[in-house]
Short mmCIF file of C-alpha atoms in Angstrom, two decimals:
data_model
loop_
_atom_site.label_atom_id
_atom_site.label_comp_id
_atom_site.label_asym_id
_atom_site.label_seq_id
_atom_site.Cartn_x
_atom_site.Cartn_y
_atom_site.Cartn_z
CA UNK X 1 224.35 -101.99 -13.01
CA UNK X 2 220.63 -101.64 -12.24
CA UNK X 3 219.77 -104.42 -14.68
CA UNK X 4 222.36 -106.73 -13.14
CA UNK X 5 221.00 -106.09 -9.59
CA UNK X 6 217.43 -106.63 -10.82
CA UNK X 7 218.43 -109.95 -12.47
CA UNK X 8 220.16 -111.16 -9.29
CA UNK X 9 217.19 -110.16 -7.11
CA UNK X 10 214.71 -111.82 -9.48
CA UNK X 11 216.77 -115.00 -9.62
CA UNK X 12 216.97 -115.12 -5.81
CA UNK X 13 213.22 -114.69 -5.39
CA UNK X 14 212.50 -117.36 -8.03
CA UNK X 15 214.99 -119.80 -6.50
CA UNK X 16 213.53 -119.30 -3.01
CA UNK X 17 210.01 -119.86 -4.35
CA UNK X 18 211.09 -122.95 -6.26
CA UNK X 19 212.85 -124.47 -3.23
CA UNK X 20 209.90 -123.76 -0.95
CA UNK X 21 207.49 -125.32 -3.45
CA UNK X 22 209.51 -128.45 -4.18
CA UNK X 23 210.86 -129.02 -0.65
CA UNK X 24 208.50 -127.43 1.87
CA UNK X 25 210.26 -129.08 4.82
CA UNK X 26 213.55 -127.47 3.83
CA UNK X 27 212.09 -124.04 4.64
CA UNK X 28 209.95 -125.17 7.59
CA UNK X 29 210.56 -124.16 11.17
CA UNK X 30 210.88 -126.89 13.82
CA UNK X 31 207.62 -128.80 14.32
CA UNK X 32 204.91 -127.85 16.74
CA UNK X 33 205.58 -129.04 20.28
CA UNK X 34 203.70 -131.86 21.94
CA UNK X 35 200.79 -130.40 23.87
CA UNK X 36 198.52 -131.59 26.68
CA UNK X 37 195.47 -133.51 25.47
CA UNK X 38 192.36 -133.93 27.64
CA UNK X 39 191.00 -137.05 25.94
CA UNK X 40 193.96 -139.42 26.34
CA UNK X 41 195.02 -141.97 28.98
CA UNK X 42 191.31 -142.52 29.61
CA UNK X 43 191.26 -139.23 31.51
CA UNK X 44 193.04 -140.97 34.40
CA UNK X 45 195.78 -138.36 34.83
CA UNK X 46 195.56 -135.68 37.53
CA UNK X 47 197.21 -132.86 35.64
CA UNK X 48 199.27 -132.12 32.56
CA UNK X 49 201.93 -129.49 32.03
CA UNK X 50 203.58 -128.69 28.73
CA UNK X 51 206.99 -127.20 27.99
CA UNK X 52 208.19 -126.05 24.59
CA UNK X 53 211.07 -124.43 22.79
CA UNK X 54 214.59 -123.43 23.67
CA UNK X 55 216.83 -125.50 25.90
CA UNK X 56 213.76 -126.64 27.87
CA UNK X 57 212.47 -128.55 24.83
CA UNK X 58 213.81 -131.85 26.24
CA UNK X 59 212.74 -133.47 29.48
CA UNK X 60 214.97 -134.83 32.23
CA UNK X 61 214.52 -135.83 35.88
CA UNK X 62 215.52 -132.41 37.23
CA UNK X 63 213.06 -130.55 34.99
CA UNK X 64 210.19 -132.95 35.76
CA UNK X 65 210.89 -132.76 39.51
CA UNK X 66 210.74 -128.95 39.34
CA UNK X 67 207.67 -128.99 37.09
CA UNK X 68 205.58 -131.00 39.58
CA UNK X 69 207.52 -130.07 42.76
CA UNK X 70 208.14 -133.74 43.59
CA UNK X 71 211.28 -135.82 43.95
CA UNK X 72 211.97 -138.19 41.04
CA UNK X 73 213.35 -141.51 42.31
CA UNK X 74 213.64 -143.31 38.97
CA UNK X 75 213.02 -142.84 35.28
CA UNK X 76 212.61 -145.18 32.31
CA UNK X 77 212.90 -144.00 28.70
CA UNK X 78 212.06 -145.35 25.26
CA UNK X 79 214.11 -143.27 22.84
CA UNK X 80 211.91 -143.98 19.82
CA UNK X 81 208.27 -143.78 18.76
CA UNK X 82 207.72 -147.42 19.79
CA UNK X 83 209.51 -149.67 22.26
CA UNK X 84 209.62 -151.13 25.77
CA UNK X 85 211.24 -150.85 29.17
CA UNK X 86 210.61 -153.13 32.13
CA UNK X 87 207.82 -150.71 33.20
CA UNK X 88 206.00 -149.78 30.00
CA UNK X 89 205.49 -150.52 26.31
CA UNK X 90 204.62 -147.68 23.96
CA UNK X 91 203.41 -148.27 20.41
CA UNK X 92 202.89 -145.68 17.69
CA UNK X 93 199.86 -146.49 15.57
CA UNK X 94 200.08 -143.34 13.44
CA UNK X 95 201.78 -139.94 13.29
CA UNK X 96 201.75 -138.70 16.91
CA UNK X 97 199.20 -141.25 18.23
CA UNK X 98 199.37 -144.71 19.76
CA UNK X 99 198.85 -146.93 22.78
CA UNK X 100 200.59 -147.39 26.12
CA UNK X 101 200.73 -150.42 28.42
CA UNK X 102 202.07 -149.98 31.96
CA UNK X 103 203.70 -153.29 32.89
CA UNK X 104 204.25 -152.89 36.64
CA UNK X 105 201.09 -153.39 38.74
CA UNK X 106 202.76 -151.40 41.56
CA UNK X 107 202.19 -148.25 39.45
CA UNK X 108 198.51 -148.54 40.39
CA UNK X 109 199.51 -147.17 43.83
CA UNK X 110 202.32 -144.78 42.92
CA UNK X 111 202.59 -141.14 41.90
CA UNK X 112 204.36 -140.82 38.56
CA UNK X 113 204.63 -138.68 35.44
CA UNK X 114 204.49 -139.94 31.88
CA UNK X 115 206.17 -137.61 29.38
CA UNK X 116 205.50 -137.55 25.65
CA UNK X 117 208.16 -135.64 23.65
CA UNK X 118 207.33 -134.46 20.15
CA UNK X 119 208.51 -131.53 18.04
CA UNK X 120 210.30 -128.90 20.11
CA UNK X 121 208.51 -129.61 23.39
CA UNK X 122 206.86 -132.16 25.63
CA UNK X 123 203.67 -132.81 27.57
CA UNK X 124 204.09 -134.22 31.09
CA UNK X 125 201.09 -136.06 32.55
CA UNK X 126 201.03 -136.69 36.31
CA UNK X 127 199.18 -139.70 37.72
CA UNK X 128 198.44 -140.44 41.37
CA UNK X 129 197.83 -144.15 41.02
CA UNK X 130 195.96 -145.53 38.05
CA UNK X 131 193.23 -148.13 37.77
CA UNK X 132 193.71 -149.09 34.11
CA UNK X 133 197.21 -150.20 33.13
CA UNK X 134 196.81 -151.44 29.55
CA UNK X 135 195.65 -150.18 26.17
CA UNK X 136 195.80 -146.51 27.16
CA UNK X 137 195.67 -144.15 24.16
CA UNK X 138 198.09 -141.24 23.82
CA UNK X 139 198.61 -138.33 21.44
CA UNK X 140 201.26 -135.67 21.03
CA UNK X 141 198.72 -133.23 19.62
CA UNK X 142 200.34 -133.15 16.20
CA UNK X 143 204.06 -133.89 15.90
CA UNK X 144 205.49 -137.39 15.71
CA UNK X 145 206.73 -138.98 18.93
CA UNK X 146 210.43 -138.47 19.60
CA UNK X 147 210.59 -140.37 22.89
CA UNK X 148 208.55 -141.24 25.99
CA UNK X 149 209.71 -141.34 29.60
CA UNK X 150 208.16 -142.62 32.81
CA UNK X 151 209.25 -140.71 35.95
CA UNK X 152 208.38 -142.31 39.29
CA UNK X 153 208.09 -139.87 42.19
CA UNK X 154 209.02 -140.45 45.82
CA UNK X 155 205.74 -141.12 47.57
CA UNK X 156 205.95 -139.69 51.06
CA UNK X 157 204.94 -142.17 53.71
CA UNK X 158 202.15 -141.08 56.00
CA UNK X 159 202.85 -141.72 59.67
CA UNK X 160 200.77 -144.67 60.84
CA UNK X 161 199.28 -145.30 64.24
CA UNK X 162 201.76 -147.14 66.43
CA UNK X 163 200.47 -150.30 68.03
CA UNK X 164 201.82 -150.94 71.53
CA UNK X 165 203.81 -154.07 72.25
CA UNK X 166 201.89 -156.98 73.91
CA UNK X 167 203.91 -156.59 77.13
CA UNK X 168 202.90 -152.92 77.29
CA UNK X 169 199.25 -153.89 76.85
CA UNK X 170 199.56 -156.46 79.65
CA UNK X 171 201.12 -153.81 81.91
CA UNK X 172 198.29 -151.35 81.15
CA UNK X 173 195.65 -154.01 81.94
CA UNK X 174 197.39 -154.84 85.23
CA UNK X 175 197.62 -151.15 86.15
CA UNK X 176 193.93 -150.69 85.35
CA UNK X 177 193.06 -153.72 87.48
CA UNK X 178 195.07 -152.36 90.40
CA UNK X 179 193.30 -148.98 90.14
CA UNK X 180 189.86 -150.64 90.11
CA UNK X 181 190.89 -152.78 93.12
CA UNK X 182 192.15 -149.73 95.03
CA UNK X 183 188.87 -147.91 94.33
CA UNK X 184 186.84 -150.91 95.59
CA UNK X 185 188.95 -151.08 98.80
CA UNK X 186 188.57 -147.35 99.42
CA UNK X 187 184.76 -147.61 99.07
CA UNK X 188 184.59 -150.32 101.76
CA UNK X 189 186.42 -148.11 104.23
#
């Protein structure tokens, strides 16, 4: 009985070793998550936040809105390592690296997040306007790119100074003239 158990245990250990040697990915855990990188997008982003593991390993508008405490008004996704939407083109040039072209010049004046998903997590970069729209480099920090998404935030409008109507201006000038005239009359008396 002891010999039989020893043979089974030895065979199991050898088989496990053989499988892990010949097929290392078969025994591997899910890949490292995408992480924030300081030297990408020409340093034009304001901040980066990363999320990894569990059910939060995928991005969506609700999660990005909560992450940056801003309202997402639209999102555009390329569900591959390279591709295009009407707002951006992303190209993988190697494992987890590539270039990005933002196609809408209006993004230069908008607040938006660009999310890079790789492995079991994502890195979300927030921009508040951007001066360079093409040939921006990106990196996941290791894993291959699963997908990329552009989230455009609601930009709150700042209250502007109201300009009075021309008729109101004319009325104010007339009132001022009457006050100056009254003052001149009262001085003569």
